[in-house]
PDB file of C-alpha atoms and ligand atoms in Angstrom:
ATOM      1  CA  UNK V   1       7.195  -3.856-112.405  1.00 46.00           C
ATOM      2  CA  UNK V   2       6.942  -0.627-110.457  1.00 48.00           C
ATOM      3  CA  UNK V   3       9.132   2.121-111.868  1.00 52.00           C
ATOM      4  CA  UNK V   4      11.512   3.581-109.333  1.00 47.00           C
ATOM      5  CA  UNK V   5      13.595   5.650-111.709  1.00 45.00           C
ATOM      6  CA  UNK V   6      13.960   9.404-112.260  1.00 44.00           C
ATOM      7  CA  UNK V   7      12.585  11.782-109.588  1.00 47.00           C
ATOM      8  CA  UNK V   8      16.224  12.422-108.671  1.00 53.00           C
ATOM      9  CA  UNK V   9      17.256  15.290-110.956  1.00 65.00           C
ATOM     10  CA  UNK V  10      14.893  18.247-110.670  1.00 78.00           C
ATOM     11  CA  UNK V  11      12.655  18.792-113.703  1.00 81.00           C
ATOM     12  CA  UNK V  12      13.449  21.873-115.745  1.00 86.00           C
ATOM     13  CA  UNK V  13      10.837  24.355-117.026  1.00 82.00           C
ATOM     14  CA  UNK V  14      11.096  23.161-120.615  1.00 89.00           C
ATOM     15  CA  UNK V  15       9.727  19.741-119.606  1.00 93.00           C
ATOM     16  CA  UNK V  16       6.132  21.037-119.575  1.00 94.00           C
ATOM     17  CA  UNK V  17       4.268  21.939-122.745  1.00 94.00           C
ATOM     18  CA  UNK V  18       0.676  21.465-123.952  1.00 94.00           C
ATOM     19  CA  UNK V  19       0.127  17.844-125.000  1.00 95.00           C
ATOM     20  CA  UNK V  20       0.157  17.493-128.796  1.00 92.00           C
ATOM     21  CA  UNK V  21      -3.310  16.119-129.468  1.00 96.00           C
ATOM     22  CA  UNK V  22      -4.199  14.824-132.955  1.00 96.00           C
ATOM     23  CA  UNK V  23      -7.160  16.356-134.803  1.00 96.00           C
ATOM     24  CA  UNK V  24      -9.558  13.445-134.698  1.00 97.00           C
ATOM     25  CA  UNK V  25     -13.009  12.398-133.586  1.00 97.00           C
ATOM     26  CA  UNK V  26     -11.784   8.903-132.748  1.00 98.00           C
ATOM     27  CA  UNK V  27     -11.300   8.030-129.080  1.00 98.00           C
ATOM     28  CA  UNK V  28      -9.122   5.102-130.126  1.00 98.00           C
ATOM     29  CA  UNK V  29      -6.764   7.422-132.018  1.00 98.00           C
ATOM     30  CA  UNK V  30      -6.642   9.791-129.052  1.00 98.00           C
ATOM     31  CA  UNK V  31      -5.933   6.943-126.650  1.00 98.00           C
ATOM     32  CA  UNK V  32      -3.148   5.618-128.880  1.00 97.00           C
ATOM     33  CA  UNK V  33      -1.566   9.060-129.150  1.00 98.00           C
ATOM     34  CA  UNK V  34      -1.793   9.651-125.405  1.00 98.00           C
ATOM     35  CA  UNK V  35       0.089   6.417-124.786  1.00 97.00           C
ATOM     36  CA  UNK V  36       3.353   8.097-125.771  1.00 96.00           C
ATOM     37  CA  UNK V  37       2.648  11.468-124.156  1.00 97.00           C
ATOM     38  CA  UNK V  38       5.750  13.292-122.880  1.00 97.00           C
ATOM     39  CA  UNK V  39       4.123  16.695-122.322  1.00 96.00           C
ATOM     40  CA  UNK V  40       5.196  16.809-118.666  1.00 96.00           C
ATOM     41  CA  UNK V  41       7.706  14.862-116.559  1.00 96.00           C
ATOM     42  CA  UNK V  42       5.090  12.606-114.925  1.00 96.00           C
ATOM     43  CA  UNK V  43       5.488   9.913-117.592  1.00 96.00           C
ATOM     44  CA  UNK V  44       8.973   9.161-116.247  1.00 96.00           C
ATOM     45  CA  UNK V  45       7.768   7.597-112.999  1.00 95.00           C
ATOM     46  CA  UNK V  46       4.420   6.277-114.205  1.00 97.00           C
ATOM     47  CA  UNK V  47       3.856   2.810-115.609  1.00 98.00           C
ATOM     48  CA  UNK V  48       1.583   4.031-118.386  1.00 98.00           C
ATOM     49  CA  UNK V  49      -0.880   6.678-119.513  1.00 98.00           C
ATOM     50  CA  UNK V  50      -4.335   6.033-118.073  1.00 98.00           C
ATOM     51  CA  UNK V  51      -6.729   7.390-120.667  1.00 98.00           C
ATOM     52  CA  UNK V  52     -10.487   7.735-120.256  1.00 98.00           C
ATOM     53  CA  UNK V  53     -12.845   4.824-120.821  1.00 98.00           C
ATOM     54  CA  UNK V  54     -16.471   4.477-121.762  1.00 98.00           C
ATOM     55  CA  UNK V  55     -18.886   4.888-124.644  1.00 98.00           C
ATOM     56  CA  UNK V  56     -18.262   7.632-127.180  1.00 97.00           C
ATOM     57  CA  UNK V  57     -21.901   8.672-126.959  1.00 95.00           C
ATOM     58  CA  UNK V  58     -22.036   8.759-123.159  1.00 97.00           C
ATOM     59  CA  UNK V  59     -24.520  11.311-121.810  1.00 96.00           C
ATOM     60  CA  UNK V  60     -22.419  11.662-118.660  1.00 98.00           C
ATOM     61  CA  UNK V  61     -18.699  12.105-118.152  1.00 98.00           C
ATOM     62  CA  UNK V  62     -16.941  11.730-114.800  1.00 98.00           C
ATOM     63  CA  UNK V  63     -13.709  13.650-114.346  1.00 98.00           C
ATOM     64  CA  UNK V  64     -11.368  12.668-111.514  1.00 98.00           C
ATOM     65  CA  UNK V  65      -7.959  13.999-110.544  1.00 98.00           C
ATOM     66  CA  UNK V  66      -5.335  11.510-111.682  1.00 98.00           C
ATOM     67  CA  UNK V  67      -4.879   7.743-111.706  1.00 98.00           C
ATOM     68  CA  UNK V  68      -3.851   6.130-108.432  1.00 97.00           C
ATOM     69  CA  UNK V  69      -1.536   3.222-107.753  1.00 97.00           C
ATOM     70  CA  UNK V  70      -3.836   0.483-109.052  1.00 97.00           C
ATOM     71  CA  UNK V  71      -4.996   2.529-112.028  1.00 98.00           C
ATOM     72  CA  UNK V  72      -1.359   3.145-112.982  1.00 98.00           C
ATOM     73  CA  UNK V  73      -0.633  -0.577-112.953  1.00 98.00           C
ATOM     74  CA  UNK V  74      -3.803  -1.655-114.780  1.00 98.00           C
ATOM     75  CA  UNK V  75      -4.152   1.273-117.211  1.00 98.00           C
ATOM     76  CA  UNK V  76      -7.821   1.766-116.246  1.00 98.00           C
ATOM     77  CA  UNK V  77      -9.340   4.758-114.454  1.00 98.00           C
ATOM     78  CA  UNK V  78     -11.060   4.414-111.071  1.00 98.00           C
ATOM     79  CA  UNK V  79     -10.581   0.716-110.340  1.00 98.00           C
ATOM     80  CA  UNK V  80      -8.855   1.040-106.931  1.00 98.00           C
ATOM     81  CA  UNK V  81     -10.471   1.753-103.535  1.00 97.00           C
ATOM     82  CA  UNK V  82     -11.888   5.144-104.594  1.00 98.00           C
ATOM     83  CA  UNK V  83     -13.167   3.589-107.835  1.00 98.00           C
ATOM     84  CA  UNK V  84     -14.908   0.789-105.973  1.00 98.00           C
ATOM     85  CA  UNK V  85     -16.631   3.296-103.727  1.00 98.00           C
ATOM     86  CA  UNK V  86     -17.560   5.319-106.786  1.00 98.00           C
ATOM     87  CA  UNK V  87     -19.079   2.202-108.405  1.00 98.00           C
ATOM     88  CA  UNK V  88     -21.208   1.590-105.318  1.00 98.00           C
ATOM     89  CA  UNK V  89     -22.404   5.195-105.201  1.00 98.00           C
ATOM     90  CA  UNK V  90     -23.177   5.217-108.934  1.00 98.00           C
ATOM     91  CA  UNK V  91     -25.262   2.084-108.563  1.00 98.00           C
ATOM     92  CA  UNK V  92     -27.112   3.542-105.598  1.00 98.00           C
ATOM     93  CA  UNK V  93     -27.808   6.714-107.583  1.00 98.00           C
ATOM     94  CA  UNK V  94     -29.205   4.613-110.444  1.00 98.00           C
ATOM     95  CA  UNK V  95     -26.318   5.292-112.830  1.00 98.00           C
ATOM     96  CA  UNK V  96     -24.867   2.498-114.954  1.00 98.00           C
ATOM     97  CA  UNK V  97     -21.079   2.909-114.909  1.00 97.00           C
ATOM     98  CA  UNK V  98     -20.838   1.147-118.268  1.00 97.00           C
ATOM     99  CA  UNK V  99     -22.907   3.932-119.808  1.00 97.00           C
ATOM    100  CA  UNK V 100     -20.632   6.661-118.421  1.00 98.00           C
ATOM    101  CA  UNK V 101     -17.314   7.958-119.782  1.00 98.00           C
ATOM    102  CA  UNK V 102     -14.786   8.014-116.923  1.00 98.00           C
ATOM    103  CA  UNK V 103     -11.549   9.957-117.103  1.00 98.00           C
ATOM    104  CA  UNK V 104      -9.059  12.063-115.171  1.00 98.00           C
ATOM    105  CA  UNK V 105      -7.747  15.627-115.360  1.00 98.00           C
ATOM    106  CA  UNK V 106      -4.169  14.302-115.421  1.00 98.00           C
ATOM    107  CA  UNK V 107      -3.432  11.014-117.174  1.00 98.00           C
ATOM    108  CA  UNK V 108      -0.268   9.890-115.385  1.00 98.00           C
ATOM    109  CA  UNK V 109       0.112   8.826-111.746  1.00 98.00           C
ATOM    110  CA  UNK V 110       2.159  11.307-109.715  1.00 97.00           C
ATOM    111  CA  UNK V 111       3.697   9.746-106.657  1.00 96.00           C
ATOM    112  CA  UNK V 112       6.639   9.655-104.303  1.00 96.00           C
ATOM    113  CA  UNK V 113       8.137   6.588-102.669  1.00 94.00           C
ATOM    114  CA  UNK V 114       7.625   5.952 -98.967  1.00 95.00           C
ATOM    115  CA  UNK V 115       9.244   2.679 -98.094  1.00 95.00           C
ATOM    116  CA  UNK V 116       7.794   0.182-100.526  1.00 93.00           C
ATOM    117  CA  UNK V 117       4.647   2.232-101.085  1.00 95.00           C
ATOM    118  CA  UNK V 118       3.907   4.771-103.791  1.00 96.00           C
ATOM    119  CA  UNK V 119       2.211   7.750-102.190  1.00 95.00           C
ATOM    120  CA  UNK V 120      -0.108   9.955-104.230  1.00 95.00           C
ATOM    121  CA  UNK V 121       1.092  13.512-104.855  1.00 95.00           C
ATOM    122  CA  UNK V 122      -1.243  16.267-105.976  1.00 96.00           C
ATOM    123  CA  UNK V 123      -0.595  17.297-109.584  1.00 97.00           C
ATOM    124  CA  UNK V 124       0.793  20.824-109.986  1.00 96.00           C
ATOM    125  CA  UNK V 125      -0.841  23.528-112.090  1.00 96.00           C
ATOM    126  CA  UNK V 126       1.854  22.902-114.727  1.00 97.00           C
ATOM    127  CA  UNK V 127       1.062  19.160-114.818  1.00 97.00           C
ATOM    128  CA  UNK V 128      -2.624  20.003-115.209  1.00 98.00           C
ATOM    129  CA  UNK V 129      -2.041  22.593-117.941  1.00 97.00           C
ATOM    130  CA  UNK V 130       0.204  20.233-119.928  1.00 97.00           C
ATOM    131  CA  UNK V 131      -2.386  17.431-119.785  1.00 98.00           C
ATOM    132  CA  UNK V 132      -5.398  19.651-120.430  1.00 98.00           C
ATOM    133  CA  UNK V 133      -5.545  19.160-124.230  1.00 98.00           C
ATOM    134  CA  UNK V 134      -6.375  15.462-123.666  1.00 98.00           C
ATOM    135  CA  UNK V 135      -9.326  16.319-121.427  1.00 98.00           C
ATOM    136  CA  UNK V 136     -10.526  18.951-123.874  1.00 98.00           C
ATOM    137  CA  UNK V 137     -10.274  16.443-126.737  1.00 98.00           C
ATOM    138  CA  UNK V 138     -12.274  13.852-124.778  1.00 98.00           C
ATOM    139  CA  UNK V 139     -14.962  16.461-124.080  1.00 98.00           C
ATOM    140  CA  UNK V 140     -15.009  17.550-127.723  1.00 97.00           C
ATOM    141  CA  UNK V 141     -15.438  13.972-128.974  1.00 98.00           C
ATOM    142  CA  UNK V 142     -17.845  12.599-126.336  1.00 97.00           C
ATOM    143  CA  UNK V 143     -19.835  15.830-125.878  1.00 97.00           C
ATOM    144  CA  UNK V 144     -21.552  14.653-122.678  1.00 97.00           C
ATOM    145  CA  UNK V 145     -24.741  16.393-121.600  1.00 96.00           C
ATOM    146  CA  UNK V 146     -23.387  16.508-118.070  1.00 98.00           C
ATOM    147  CA  UNK V 147     -19.866  16.530-116.727  1.00 98.00           C
ATOM    148  CA  UNK V 148     -19.354  15.517-113.104  1.00 98.00           C
ATOM    149  CA  UNK V 149     -16.213  16.957-111.517  1.00 98.00           C
ATOM    150  CA  UNK V 150     -14.988  14.626-108.788  1.00 98.00           C
ATOM    151  CA  UNK V 151     -13.007  16.798-106.393  1.00 98.00           C
ATOM    152  CA  UNK V 152     -11.273  20.132-106.517  1.00 98.00           C
ATOM    153  CA  UNK V 153      -8.549  19.334-109.075  1.00 98.00           C
ATOM    154  CA  UNK V 154     -11.188  18.537-111.705  1.00 98.00           C
ATOM    155  CA  UNK V 155     -13.490  21.407-110.722  1.00 98.00           C
ATOM    156  CA  UNK V 156     -10.670  23.958-110.606  1.00 97.00           C
ATOM    157  CA  UNK V 157      -9.377  22.787-113.993  1.00 97.00           C
ATOM    158  CA  UNK V 158     -12.753  23.907-115.360  1.00 96.00           C
ATOM    159  CA  UNK V 159     -13.665  26.908-113.228  1.00 97.00           C
ATOM    160  CA  UNK V 160     -10.321  28.255-111.994  1.00 96.00           C
ATOM    161  CA  UNK V 161      -8.332  27.990-108.797  1.00 96.00           C
ATOM    162  CA  UNK V 162     -10.716  30.065-106.671  1.00 97.00           C
ATOM    163  CA  UNK V 163     -13.546  27.554-107.213  1.00 98.00           C
ATOM    164  CA  UNK V 164     -14.645  25.861-103.981  1.00 98.00           C
ATOM    165  CA  UNK V 165     -16.244  22.423-104.259  1.00 98.00           C
ATOM    166  CA  UNK V 166     -17.462  22.663-100.653  1.00 97.00           C
ATOM    167  CA  UNK V 167     -19.558  25.698-101.625  1.00 98.00           C
ATOM    168  CA  UNK V 168     -20.695  24.647-105.102  1.00 98.00           C
ATOM    169  CA  UNK V 169     -21.159  20.892-104.819  1.00 98.00           C
ATOM    170  CA  UNK V 170     -24.396  19.449-106.128  1.00 98.00           C
ATOM    171  CA  UNK V 171     -25.242  22.538-108.187  1.00 98.00           C
ATOM    172  CA  UNK V 172     -25.830  22.374-111.928  1.00 98.00           C
ATOM    173  CA  UNK V 173     -23.432  24.854-113.516  1.00 98.00           C
ATOM    174  CA  UNK V 174     -22.621  25.852-117.071  1.00 95.00           C
ATOM    175  CA  UNK V 175     -19.224  25.935-118.704  1.00 95.00           C
ATOM    176  CA  UNK V 176     -17.734  26.229-122.147  1.00 94.00           C
ATOM    177  CA  UNK V 177     -16.797  22.524-121.915  1.00 92.00           C
ATOM    178  CA  UNK V 178     -20.187  20.999-121.202  1.00 95.00           C
ATOM    179  CA  UNK V 179     -23.723  22.375-121.104  1.00 96.00           C
ATOM    180  CA  UNK V 180     -24.136  21.184-117.515  1.00 97.00           C
ATOM    181  CA  UNK V 181     -21.427  20.587-114.936  1.00 98.00           C
ATOM    182  CA  UNK V 182     -22.047  19.125-111.482  1.00 98.00           C
ATOM    183  CA  UNK V 183     -19.148  19.465-109.063  1.00 98.00           C
ATOM    184  CA  UNK V 184     -18.907  17.123-106.120  1.00 98.00           C
ATOM    185  CA  UNK V 185     -16.300  15.729-103.765  1.00 98.00           C
ATOM    186  CA  UNK V 186     -13.729  13.147-104.764  1.00 98.00           C
ATOM    187  CA  UNK V 187     -14.700   9.628-103.620  1.00 98.00           C
ATOM    188  CA  UNK V 188     -11.318   9.257-101.890  1.00 97.00           C
ATOM    189  CA  UNK V 189     -12.410  11.990 -99.453  1.00 97.00           C
ATOM    190  CA  UNK V 190     -15.097   9.577 -98.240  1.00 97.00           C
ATOM    191  CA  UNK V 191     -12.413   7.023 -97.459  1.00 96.00           C
ATOM    192  CA  UNK V 192     -10.605   9.590 -95.309  1.00 95.00           C
ATOM    193  CA  UNK V 193     -13.563  10.390 -93.038  1.00 96.00           C
ATOM    194  CA  UNK V 194     -12.598  10.021 -89.377  1.00 95.00           C
ATOM    195  CA  UNK V 195     -15.542   7.920 -88.195  1.00 97.00           C
ATOM    196  CA  UNK V 196     -18.420   5.766 -89.349  1.00 96.00           C
ATOM    197  CA  UNK V 197     -21.052   8.444 -88.842  1.00 97.00           C
ATOM    198  CA  UNK V 198     -19.316  11.050 -91.002  1.00 97.00           C
ATOM    199  CA  UNK V 199     -18.486   8.385 -93.598  1.00 97.00           C
ATOM    200  CA  UNK V 200     -22.148   7.506 -93.859  1.00 97.00           C
ATOM    201  CA  UNK V 201     -23.237  11.146 -93.996  1.00 98.00           C
ATOM    202  CA  UNK V 202     -20.664  12.112 -96.646  1.00 98.00           C
ATOM    203  CA  UNK V 203     -21.458   9.041 -98.722  1.00 98.00           C
ATOM    204  CA  UNK V 204     -25.181   9.908 -98.703  1.00 98.00           C
ATOM    205  CA  UNK V 205     -24.382  13.486 -99.832  1.00 98.00           C
ATOM    206  CA  UNK V 206     -22.170  12.122-102.608  1.00 98.00           C
ATOM    207  CA  UNK V 207     -24.942   9.819-103.856  1.00 98.00           C
ATOM    208  CA  UNK V 208     -27.330  12.783-103.771  1.00 98.00           C
ATOM    209  CA  UNK V 209     -24.930  14.840-105.950  1.00 98.00           C
ATOM    210  CA  UNK V 210     -24.762  11.948-108.429  1.00 98.00           C
ATOM    211  CA  UNK V 211     -28.571  11.887-108.540  1.00 98.00           C
ATOM    212  CA  UNK V 212     -28.524  15.601-109.382  1.00 98.00           C
ATOM    213  CA  UNK V 213     -26.122  14.784-112.231  1.00 98.00           C
ATOM    214  CA  UNK V 214     -28.370  11.969-113.470  1.00 98.00           C
ATOM    215  CA  UNK V 215     -31.379  14.286-113.567  1.00 97.00           C
ATOM    216  CA  UNK V 216     -29.286  16.933-115.339  1.00 96.00           C
ATOM    217  CA  UNK V 217     -28.152  14.396-117.945  1.00 92.00           C
ATOM    218  CA  UNK V 218     -31.731  13.678-118.981  1.00 82.00           C
ATOM    219  CA  UNK V 219     -32.994  17.281-118.764  1.00 75.00           C
ATOM    220  CA  UNK V 220     -33.832  18.999-122.052  1.00 61.00           C
TER     221      UNK V 220
HETATM  222  N1  LIG F 301      -8.482   8.903-108.196  1.00 89.91           N
HETATM  223  C1  LIG F 301      -8.735   9.595-109.338  1.00 89.91           C
HETATM  224  O1  LIG F 301      -8.933  10.802-109.317  1.00 89.91           O
HETATM  225  N2  LIG F 301      -8.784   8.904-110.461  1.00 89.91           N
HETATM  226  C2  LIG F 301      -8.594   7.593-110.538  1.00 89.91           C
HETATM  227  O2  LIG F 301      -8.646   7.060-111.648  1.00 89.91           O
HETATM  228  C3  LIG F 301      -8.333   6.888-109.335  1.00 89.91           C
HETATM  229  C4  LIG F 301      -8.290   7.564-108.173  1.00 89.91           C
END
């Protein structure tokens, strides 16, 4: 059942605080703890927490923005239209999705109703800050050799709000969170391209960025 509650009364400042993450090296324990997360108001309108998925020893981690409509209902990251496009691009780049840890910067779906549809809303800097301890815990436990930031929310969570994916995409960068970080566009931006030609061009660039990440994941 889709939740239609809350959203009426405005959230107050004390509804955001850093998520209380347990000290553990177990992804299962983290996932269980995140299930009941109330660190920001997004849980009120979401069906469930969508935690990351994939092997603990993954050499590559993919970081998206937040779960979408289908992810919210299923509890799995990147399974909707953007996820299906991502799967295709990963395969074309020679990356096995099952070998990759896939997660999001924010773990609850933020949306507003429009008729019967739930329309994606961009998470605020407070939503992102509250959820951040989960992402940091996933990075600490998985310790991927390369982290791929899918879109500006993920990239700016790592490098700050002045970071521009359009300028930095496809580069191999360093950060305190992972030895190599490759920023690229979000796969949903490919779905929004105005015509077939730009869709094809943007998709090819996206696959190329993923190839850069693959090479970076095996580099010494
Ligand atoms: N978009 C994201 O950023 N993450 C998902 O899991 C789905 C769509």
